[in-house]
Coordinates of C-alpha atoms in Angstrom, one line a residue:
X1 CA 26.1 -5.3 8.1
X2 CA 23.4 -2.3 8.5
X3 CA 20.9 -1.7 11.7
X4 CA 17.3 -1.8 11.4
X5 CA 15.1 0.4 13.9
X6 CA 11.6 1.3 13.0
X7 CA 7.8 1.1 14.0
X8 CA 5.0 -1.0 12.2
X9 CA 2.8 1.2 9.9
X10 CA -1.0 0.8 11.4
X11 CA -2.2 -1.2 8.1
X12 CA -1.7 -5.1 8.7
X13 CA -2.0 -7.6 6.6
X14 CA -1.0 -11.6 6.5
X15 CA 2.7 -12.2 5.3
X16 CA 1.1 -14.5 2.7
X17 CA 1.6 -15.7 -0.9
X18 CA -1.0 -17.5 -2.7
X19 CA 0.0 -20.4 -5.2
X20 CA -2.0 -20.9 -8.4
X21 CA -2.0 -23.5 -11.2
X22 CA -2.3 -22.0 -14.0
X23 CA -4.2 -23.5 -16.3
X24 CA -4.2 -20.8 -19.6
X25 CA -1.5 -17.7 -19.5
X26 CA -3.3 -16.7 -16.1
X27 CA -4.6 -17.9 -12.3
X28 CA -7.0 -20.1 -12.1
X29 CA -6.7 -23.1 -9.0
X30 CA -5.4 -21.6 -6.3
X31 CA -3.7 -24.5 -4.4
X32 CA -2.1 -23.6 -1.2
X33 CA -0.6 -20.1 0.9
X34 CA 2.9 -19.8 2.6
X35 CA 4.4 -18.0 4.8
X36 CA 8.3 -17.9 4.9
X37 CA 10.7 -19.9 7.1
X38 CA 14.4 -18.9 7.7
X39 CA 15.3 -22.1 7.0
X40 CA 13.8 -23.5 3.7
X41 CA 11.2 -23.1 1.5
X42 CA 12.1 -25.8 -1.0
X43 CA 8.5 -27.0 -0.7
X44 CA 7.9 -23.7 -3.2
X45 CA 10.3 -25.4 -6.1
X46 CA 8.5 -28.8 -6.5
X47 CA 7.2 -27.9 -9.4
X48 CA 10.8 -28.3 -10.6
X49 CA 11.0 -32.0 -9.6
X50 CA 8.5 -32.5 -11.8
X51 CA 9.5 -30.4 -14.4
X52 CA 6.5 -27.7 -14.2
X53 CA 6.9 -24.2 -15.8
X54 CA 6.9 -21.6 -12.2
X55 CA 6.0 -18.0 -12.6
X56 CA 6.2 -15.0 -10.1
X57 CA 3.6 -12.8 -10.2
X58 CA 3.6 -9.1 -8.4
X59 CA 0.0 -6.9 -9.5
X60 CA 0.7 -8.2 -13.2
X61 CA 1.7 -4.5 -14.9
X62 CA 4.2 -6.7 -17.1
X63 CA 4.2 -6.3 -20.9
X64 CA 7.0 -8.6 -21.2
X65 CA 4.9 -12.2 -20.0
X66 CA 7.5 -12.5 -17.3
X67 CA 4.3 -13.0 -14.8
X68 CA 2.3 -15.3 -16.9
X69 CA 2.9 -18.8 -18.1
X70 CA 0.5 -21.1 -19.2
X71 CA 0.3 -24.7 -17.4
X72 CA 2.7 -23.4 -14.7
X73 CA 2.2 -23.1 -10.9
X74 CA 2.2 -19.4 -9.9
X75 CA 3.0 -17.5 -6.8
X76 CA 1.2 -14.3 -6.5
X77 CA 2.7 -11.8 -4.1
X78 CA -0.3 -9.4 -3.6
X79 CA -1.2 -10.2 0.2
X80 CA 2.5 -9.5 1.2
X81 CA 1.8 -5.7 1.5
X82 CA 3.1 -4.7 5.1
X83 CA 5.0 -2.0 5.2
X84 CA 7.5 -1.0 8.0
X85 CA 9.1 2.6 8.6
X86 CA 12.8 2.7 9.7
X87 CA 13.5 6.5 11.2
X88 CA 17.1 5.9 11.2
X89 CA 18.4 3.2 8.8
X90 CA 22.3 2.8 9.5
X91 CA 24.2 0.9 7.1
X92 CA 27.3 1.9 5.1
X93 CA 26.1 3.3 2.1
X94 CA 23.2 5.4 3.1
X95 CA 22.2 6.6 7.3
X96 CA 18.1 8.4 7.5
X97 CA 14.8 7.6 6.8
X98 CA 14.1 4.2 5.3
X99 CA 10.8 2.0 4.9
X100 CA 11.0 -1.7 4.2
X101 CA 8.1 -2.6 1.8
X102 CA 6.6 -6.2 1.1
X103 CA 6.1 -7.8 -2.1
X104 CA 2.5 -6.8 -2.6
X105 CA 2.6 -3.9 -1.7
X106 CA 1.9 -1.3 -4.6
X107 CA 2.7 2.4 -5.8
X108 CA 0.2 4.7 -4.0
X109 CA 0.5 2.3 -0.7
X110 CA 4.0 3.2 -0.5
X111 CA 3.6 7.1 -1.7
X112 CA 0.9 7.1 1.6
X113 CA 2.3 5.9 4.0
X114 CA 5.8 8.4 3.3
X115 CA 3.5 11.1 3.1
X116 CA 2.1 10.3 6.3
X117 CA 5.5 10.6 7.7
X118 CA 6.5 14.2 6.1
X119 CA 8.3 11.9 3.5
X120 CA 8.3 10.5 0.0
X121 CA 9.7 7.4 -1.9
X122 CA 10.8 7.1 -5.6
X123 CA 7.6 5.3 -6.4
X124 CA 5.9 4.1 -9.9
X125 CA 3.3 6.8 -11.8
X126 CA 0.3 3.9 -11.9
X127 CA -0.9 3.7 -8.2
X128 CA -1.7 0.0 -9.1
X129 CA 1.9 -1.2 -9.8
X130 CA 3.6 -3.0 -7.4
X131 CA 6.3 -1.4 -6.2
X132 CA 8.4 -4.5 -5.3
X133 CA 8.4 -6.0 -8.5
X134 CA 9.1 -5.6 -11.7
X135 CA 9.0 -1.9 -10.8
X136 CA 12.0 -1.4 -8.8
X137 CA 14.3 -4.4 -9.6
X138 CA 13.9 -3.0 -13.5
X139 CA 14.9 0.4 -12.7
X140 CA 12.0 2.3 -12.1
X141 CA 11.4 5.9 -13.6
X142 CA 9.7 7.5 -11.5
X143 CA 7.9 11.5 -11.1
X144 CA 10.5 12.2 -8.7
X145 CA 13.5 10.6 -10.4
X146 CA 15.0 13.9 -11.8
X147 CA 15.4 14.9 -8.1
X148 CA 16.7 11.3 -6.5
X149 CA 17.5 9.1 -9.3
X150 CA 15.4 5.5 -10.4
X151 CA 13.4 3.3 -8.1
X152 CA 16.6 0.9 -8.4
X153 CA 19.4 3.2 -7.4
X154 CA 17.0 3.4 -3.7
X155 CA 17.7 0.2 -2.7
X156 CA 19.1 -0.7 0.7
X157 CA 18.4 -4.6 0.8
X158 CA 16.2 -7.2 -0.2
X159 CA 14.5 -10.3 1.7
X160 CA 15.0 -13.2 -1.0
X161 CA 13.8 -16.3 -1.5
X162 CA 16.1 -18.2 -3.6
X163 CA 15.0 -21.1 -6.3
X164 CA 17.1 -23.3 -3.9
X165 CA 14.7 -22.8 -0.7
X166 CA 16.7 -20.2 1.3
X167 CA 15.5 -17.3 2.7
X168 CA 18.3 -14.7 3.0
X169 CA 19.0 -11.0 2.5
X170 CA 20.7 -9.4 -0.2
X171 CA 22.8 -6.0 0.4
X172 CA 25.8 -4.0 -0.5
X173 CA 27.7 -6.2 2.1
X174 CA 25.9 -9.6 2.5
X175 CA 25.1 -11.6 -0.9
X176 CA 26.4 -8.7 -2.8
X177 CA 26.2 -9.7 -5.9
X178 CA 22.9 -10.9 -5.7
X179 CA 21.5 -6.7 -4.2
X180 CA 23.3 -5.7 -7.6
X181 CA 21.2 -7.8 -9.9
X182 CA 18.0 -7.3 -8.3
X183 CA 19.0 -3.5 -8.5
X184 CA 18.1 -2.7 -11.8
X185 CA 18.1 -5.9 -14.1
X186 CA 14.1 -6.8 -14.1
X187 CA 12.0 -8.6 -12.1
X188 CA 11.5 -12.8 -12.0
X189 CA 15.3 -13.7 -13.0
X190 CA 17.1 -14.1 -9.6
X191 CA 15.5 -14.9 -7.0
X192 CA 11.6 -13.9 -5.5
X193 CA 11.9 -10.9 -3.6
X194 CA 10.1 -10.8 -0.3
X195 CA 10.5 -7.2 0.8
X196 CA 12.8 -4.3 -0.6
X197 CA 14.1 -1.3 2.1
X198 CA 14.2 1.4 0.2
X199 CA 16.1 5.5 1.3
X200 CA 13.3 7.9 2.0
X201 CA 13.4 11.6 1.4
X202 CA 12.0 14.9 3.0
X203 CA 8.2 15.6 1.6
X204 CA 8.8 19.1 -0.5
X205 CA 6.4 20.9 -2.7
X206 CA 5.7 20.5 -6.6
X207 CA 4.1 22.4 -8.9
X208 CA 2.6 20.9 -12.2
X209 CA 2.2 22.8 -15.5
X210 CA 0.5 21.4 -19.0
X211 CA 0.4 22.5 -22.8
X212 CA -1.9 21.0 -25.5
X213 CA -2.8 21.9 -28.4
X214 CA -4.4 19.9 -31.7
X215 CA -3.7 20.8 -35.5
X216 CA -7.5 21.9 -35.9
X217 CA -6.9 25.3 -37.8
X218 CA -3.6 24.5 -38.9
X219 CA -1.5 22.9 -41.2
X220 CA 0.1 19.5 -40.7
X221 CA 3.4 21.0 -40.8
X222 CA 2.6 23.7 -38.6
X223 CA 1.6 21.3 -35.8
X224 CA 5.1 18.9 -36.4
X225 CA 6.9 22.2 -36.3
X226 CA 5.3 22.6 -32.9
X227 CA 6.1 19.3 -31.7
X228 CA 9.5 19.4 -33.1
X229 CA 9.5 23.0 -30.7
X230 CA 8.9 20.7 -27.7
X231 CA 12.0 18.0 -28.8
X232 CA 14.5 21.1 -29.0
X233 CA 13.4 21.7 -25.2
X234 CA 13.9 19.0 -23.8
X235 CA 17.7 19.5 -22.8
X236 CA 16.0 22.9 -20.8
X237 CA 13.9 20.5 -19.0
X238 CA 15.9 18.0 -18.2
X239 CA 18.3 20.7 -16.4
X240 CA 15.3 21.8 -14.4
X241 CA 15.2 18.5 -13.1
X242 CA 11.6 18.4 -14.3
X243 CA 9.6 15.3 -14.9
X244 CA 7.4 15.6 -17.7
X245 CA 4.9 13.0 -19.8
X246 CA 3.8 14.1 -23.4
X247 CA 1.5 12.1 -25.5
X248 CA 0.8 12.6 -29.1
X249 CA -0.2 11.4 -32.6
X250 CA -1.0 13.2 -35.5
X251 CA -3.5 15.2 -34.5
X252 CA -3.0 16.0 -30.8
X253 CA -0.4 17.0 -28.4
X254 CA -0.5 16.5 -24.7
X255 CA 2.4 17.6 -22.2
X256 CA 0.9 16.8 -19.3
X257 CA 2.0 16.7 -16.3
X258 CA 5.3 18.6 -16.0
X259 CA 6.1 17.7 -12.4
X260 CA 8.5 19.9 -10.7
X261 CA 9.5 19.0 -7.5
X262 CA 10.2 21.9 -5.3
X263 CA 9.5 24.5 -7.9
X264 CA 7.2 27.9 -7.5
X265 CA 4.0 28.1 -10.4
X266 CA 6.5 30.7 -11.2
X267 CA 9.4 28.8 -11.7
X268 CA 7.3 26.3 -13.7
X269 CA 5.7 29.2 -16.0
X270 CA 9.1 30.4 -16.4
X271 CA 10.4 27.4 -18.1
X272 CA 7.2 27.0 -20.0
X273 CA 7.4 30.5 -21.6
X274 CA 9.7 29.9 -24.9
X275 CA 7.6 26.7 -25.7
X276 CA 4.6 29.0 -25.5
X277 CA 6.1 31.6 -27.2
X278 CA 6.8 29.7 -30.2
X279 CA 3.3 28.1 -29.8
X280 CA 2.2 32.1 -30.3
X281 CA 4.7 32.8 -33.3
X282 CA 3.7 29.6 -35.2
X283 CA -0.1 30.7 -35.0
X284 CA -1.1 27.9 -32.7
X285 CA -3.8 27.3 -30.3
X286 CA -3.3 25.6 -27.2
X287 CA -4.6 25.3 -23.6
X288 CA -2.1 25.9 -20.5
X289 CA -1.9 26.0 -16.8
X290 CA 0.0 25.8 -13.6
X291 CA -0.6 25.1 -10.4
X292 CA 1.3 24.1 -6.8
X293 CA 0.4 21.6 -4.3
X294 CA 2.2 21.6 -0.8
X295 CA 3.9 17.7 -1.2
X296 CA 4.0 15.0 -3.0
X297 CA 1.2 13.2 -2.8
X298 CA -1.3 16.1 -3.5
X299 CA 0.5 16.4 -6.6
X300 CA 1.0 12.6 -7.3
X301 CA -3.0 12.3 -6.9
X302 CA -3.5 14.6 -9.5
X303 CA -1.4 13.1 -12.0
X304 CA -2.9 9.5 -11.1
X305 CA -6.3 11.4 -12.5
X306 CA -4.1 12.3 -15.8
X307 CA -2.1 9.6 -16.3
X308 CA -4.9 6.9 -15.6
X309 CA -7.2 7.4 -18.5
X310 CA -8.7 4.6 -20.3
X311 CA -7.7 4.5 -23.9
X312 CA -7.5 0.9 -25.3
X313 CA -5.1 -1.9 -25.3
X314 CA -1.8 -1.2 -27.3
X315 CA 1.4 -2.6 -28.3
X316 CA 4.6 -0.7 -27.7
X317 CA 8.3 -0.7 -27.7
X318 CA 10.8 2.6 -26.5
X319 CA 14.2 3.9 -26.7
X320 CA 15.8 5.9 -24.2
X321 CA 17.2 8.9 -26.0
X322 CA 20.5 11.1 -25.2
X323 CA 21.9 14.0 -24.5
X324 CA 24.3 13.9 -27.2
X325 CA 20.7 13.6 -29.5
X326 CA 19.9 16.9 -28.9
X327 CA 23.6 18.5 -29.1
X328 CA 23.6 17.1 -32.9
X329 CA 21.3 19.3 -34.7
X330 CA 21.6 16.6 -37.7
X331 CA 20.7 13.4 -35.4
X332 CA 17.9 15.5 -33.8
X333 CA 16.3 16.5 -36.9
X334 CA 16.4 12.7 -38.3
X335 CA 14.7 11.7 -35.0
X336 CA 12.1 14.4 -35.7
X337 CA 11.5 13.0 -38.9
X338 CA 11.4 9.1 -37.9
X339 CA 8.8 10.4 -35.4
X340 CA 6.8 12.2 -37.8
X341 CA 7.0 9.0 -40.3
X342 CA 5.4 6.7 -36.9
X343 CA 2.7 9.1 -36.0
X344 CA 2.1 9.1 -40.2
X345 CA 1.9 5.1 -40.1
X346 CA -1.1 5.4 -37.3
X347 CA 1.4 5.2 -34.2
X348 CA 1.5 7.6 -31.6
X349 CA 4.1 8.3 -29.4
X350 CA 4.5 8.5 -25.2
X351 CA 7.2 10.0 -23.9
X352 CA 9.0 11.4 -20.5
X353 CA 11.7 13.9 -20.0
X354 CA 14.1 12.3 -16.9
X355 CA 17.7 12.9 -16.4
X356 CA 18.6 10.2 -13.8
X357 CA 22.2 10.8 -13.5
X358 CA 24.4 8.6 -11.7
X359 CA 25.5 12.1 -9.7
X360 CA 21.8 12.6 -9.4
X361 CA 21.2 8.9 -8.3
X362 CA 24.3 9.1 -5.8
X363 CA 26.4 7.1 -7.1
X364 CA 24.7 3.7 -6.8
X365 CA 26.3 0.2 -7.5
X366 CA 24.1 -1.8 -9.1
X367 CA 22.5 -3.2 -12.2
X368 CA 20.7 -0.3 -13.6
X369 CA 20.9 0.4 -17.9
X370 CA 24.5 2.1 -18.3
X371 CA 22.0 3.8 -21.1
X372 CA 19.8 5.1 -18.2
X373 CA 23.0 7.2 -16.9
X374 CA 23.0 9.6 -20.0
X375 CA 19.2 9.5 -21.1
X376 CA 17.5 12.8 -21.1
X377 CA 14.3 10.7 -22.8
X378 CA 13.1 7.6 -22.5
X379 CA 10.5 7.7 -25.5
X380 CA 7.6 4.9 -26.4
X381 CA 6.0 4.4 -29.9
X382 CA 2.6 2.7 -29.8
X383 CA 0.2 1.4 -32.1
X384 CA -3.4 0.9 -30.3
X385 CA -5.6 -2.5 -30.8
X386 CA -9.2 -2.5 -32.2
X387 CA -11.6 -4.9 -30.3
X388 CA -12.1 -8.3 -32.2
X389 CA -8.7 -8.1 -33.8
X390 CA -7.1 -11.8 -34.3
X391 CA -3.9 -12.8 -33.4
X392 CA -2.5 -11.9 -36.8
X393 CA -3.8 -8.8 -37.2
X394 CA -2.0 -8.2 -33.9
X395 CA 0.9 -9.7 -34.5
X396 CA 1.2 -7.6 -37.9
X397 CA 1.0 -4.3 -35.6
X398 CA 4.0 -5.9 -33.1
X399 CA 6.0 -6.7 -36.3
X400 CA 5.5 -2.9 -37.3
X401 CA 6.8 -1.9 -33.8
X402 CA 10.3 -3.7 -34.3
X403 CA 10.8 -3.3 -38.0
X404 CA 9.5 0.0 -38.5
X405 CA 9.3 2.0 -36.0
X406 CA 12.3 1.3 -33.6
X407 CA 15.2 0.7 -36.3
X408 CA 15.6 4.4 -37.1
X409 CA 15.6 5.8 -33.6
X410 CA 18.1 2.6 -32.2
X411 CA 20.0 4.0 -35.8
X412 CA 20.2 7.5 -34.2
X413 CA 21.2 6.7 -30.6
X414 CA 23.9 4.2 -30.9
X415 CA 25.1 2.3 -28.1
X416 CA 21.7 3.6 -25.9
X417 CA 18.9 1.2 -25.3
X418 CA 15.4 0.8 -23.4
X419 CA 13.6 0.9 -20.6
X420 CA 12.5 -3.2 -20.1
X421 CA 9.5 -2.3 -18.3
X422 CA 7.8 -0.5 -21.5
X423 CA 10.0 -2.2 -24.0
X424 CA 9.0 -4.1 -27.7
X425 CA 9.0 -8.0 -26.0
X426 CA 9.8 -9.2 -29.6
X427 CA 12.8 -6.7 -29.6
X428 CA 15.9 -8.9 -31.4
X429 CA 18.4 -6.6 -29.9
X430 CA 16.9 -7.6 -26.3
X431 CA 20.0 -8.3 -24.8
X432 CA 21.8 -4.8 -25.4
X433 CA 18.7 -2.8 -24.9
X434 CA 17.4 -4.2 -22.3
X435 CA 20.7 -4.6 -20.2
X436 CA 23.7 -3.4 -22.3
X437 CA 27.5 -4.2 -20.8
X438 CA 26.0 -5.3 -17.5
X439 CA 24.1 -9.1 -19.5
X440 CA 27.1 -11.7 -19.2
X441 CA 27.9 -10.6 -15.2
X442 CA 23.9 -10.9 -15.0
X443 CA 24.0 -14.2 -16.3
X444 CA 26.6 -15.3 -14.1
X445 CA 25.0 -14.1 -11.1
X446 CA 21.7 -16.2 -12.4
X447 CA 23.5 -19.6 -12.9
X448 CA 24.6 -19.0 -9.4
X449 CA 21.0 -18.2 -7.6
X450 CA 18.8 -19.8 -10.0
X451 CA 21.3 -22.8 -10.9
X452 CA 18.1 -25.0 -11.9
X453 CA 16.9 -21.9 -14.8
X454 CA 13.6 -22.5 -12.9
X455 CA 13.2 -18.2 -13.4
X456 CA 12.3 -17.9 -16.9
X457 CA 11.0 -14.8 -19.4
X458 CA 11.6 -15.1 -22.7
X459 CA 13.9 -11.7 -22.5
X460 CA 14.9 -12.0 -18.8
X461 CA 18.8 -13.0 -18.6
X462 CA 18.9 -17.0 -19.4
X463 CA 15.4 -16.2 -21.4
X464 CA 17.3 -17.5 -24.6
X465 CA 18.3 -20.7 -23.5
X466 CA 14.7 -21.8 -23.8
X467 CA 11.9 -21.3 -26.2
X468 CA 8.0 -21.9 -25.9
X469 CA 5.9 -23.9 -27.7
X470 CA 2.3 -22.8 -29.2
X471 CA 0.9 -24.5 -26.4
X472 CA 3.1 -22.6 -23.4
X473 CA 5.9 -25.5 -23.1
X474 CA 9.2 -24.2 -22.4
X475 CA 11.7 -26.7 -23.9
X476 CA 15.7 -25.8 -24.0
X477 CA 17.5 -24.8 -26.7
X478 CA 19.9 -27.1 -28.4
X479 CA 22.7 -24.5 -28.0
X480 CA 21.6 -24.7 -24.4
X481 CA 22.0 -28.5 -24.1
X482 CA 24.9 -28.6 -25.7
X483 CA 26.8 -26.6 -23.2
X484 CA 24.9 -28.6 -20.2
X485 CA 26.5 -32.0 -21.8
X486 CA 30.2 -29.9 -22.0
X487 CA 29.9 -28.7 -18.6
X488 CA 29.5 -31.9 -17.5

């Protein structure tokens, strides 16, 4: 068991979750608010008795559609915003400062709470992303992941409402299987998380670097060669324990930021120098800058401004690129060729360099996709959507991601996978891509803790047992019906 001593952060918001009835895929009518009971929450799941669809929503940052459902009873966790600081958390796996965050806490909320005490936690890059939902339960890449690991690597314990109506704890010593599943396999599949307790670390100075250039005044081939140079430098950035965001199209490239924890401006400038030298040799005109900050929050606030620029609605997919790809010249050339093809076909790329190995993460026991531990780049592909596009046009662009953009990247990275918080919802290989070798174990844990299969997502664990009709209703697949009859 663990011991928890600490104090409540000054901000106090009622610990209440709201329940809505969905007339469409999104919440329309509020039915009731609930507070947790230590004995039973069975009234949350009265929908199961009446065969009504049930969904859980945190902040709604979910490209896989897990937090919405037509005609569903929807539990919205937004108002659960208490944050508790624990000055000395003690357990079998960790001793030190920690924070307990309830289900409605956003990334910016926990970042502020930690900064006020000279600490930092592994939180999301977007300030409004829910901290305890799909972000942390789905792995959770962060600006400090190369230094501390993924968000799921920080979990110490959960408070959970099971679909049997019980309010329980899950930790490495209590309901261990549920704790393992919640730490990395995706939100809304095994139980409703009421709160999570996570590690906190001493705040450190941060430096931010940037490089940007366009294809203006140079040939298309020279522009692509400049981008190839960035790819070739990926291992250097990863080994330096920085986190980077690069976004680019066929005519514009932006590497911003290079987020470097505990590095000086001079060290970041040295890191960028080989890339800048190559740009100079290619005759590419660029802008570059390096700035330093006293702590994480100040750098994070700059990051928020950089990445939260409205660019419209997109359809996306992703792939984790392992170290081995960058060590094999032919495979790397193949990946660069695939990226050029994507850009030439109207796609855009967003990618992150990070290195969340088991050593970096402290060798946690959790359900994070194993491919993360060998990856040094999370590469996303996207196609923008124009206003007024028909559903057929949107479907065509989705199919392009699934059938044209991703297959070659998959072929070049066998055994890898995707960060399913930013993945292709139509990936036909989602079990392998999102869960890898963990899937069968996760399914067994789901059957134990959600025996009635109340929690559903099309690509969640057990999601293939159901099919969604055009009207949004869920029906059991025949194979699952046969399995149930066989068990009876």
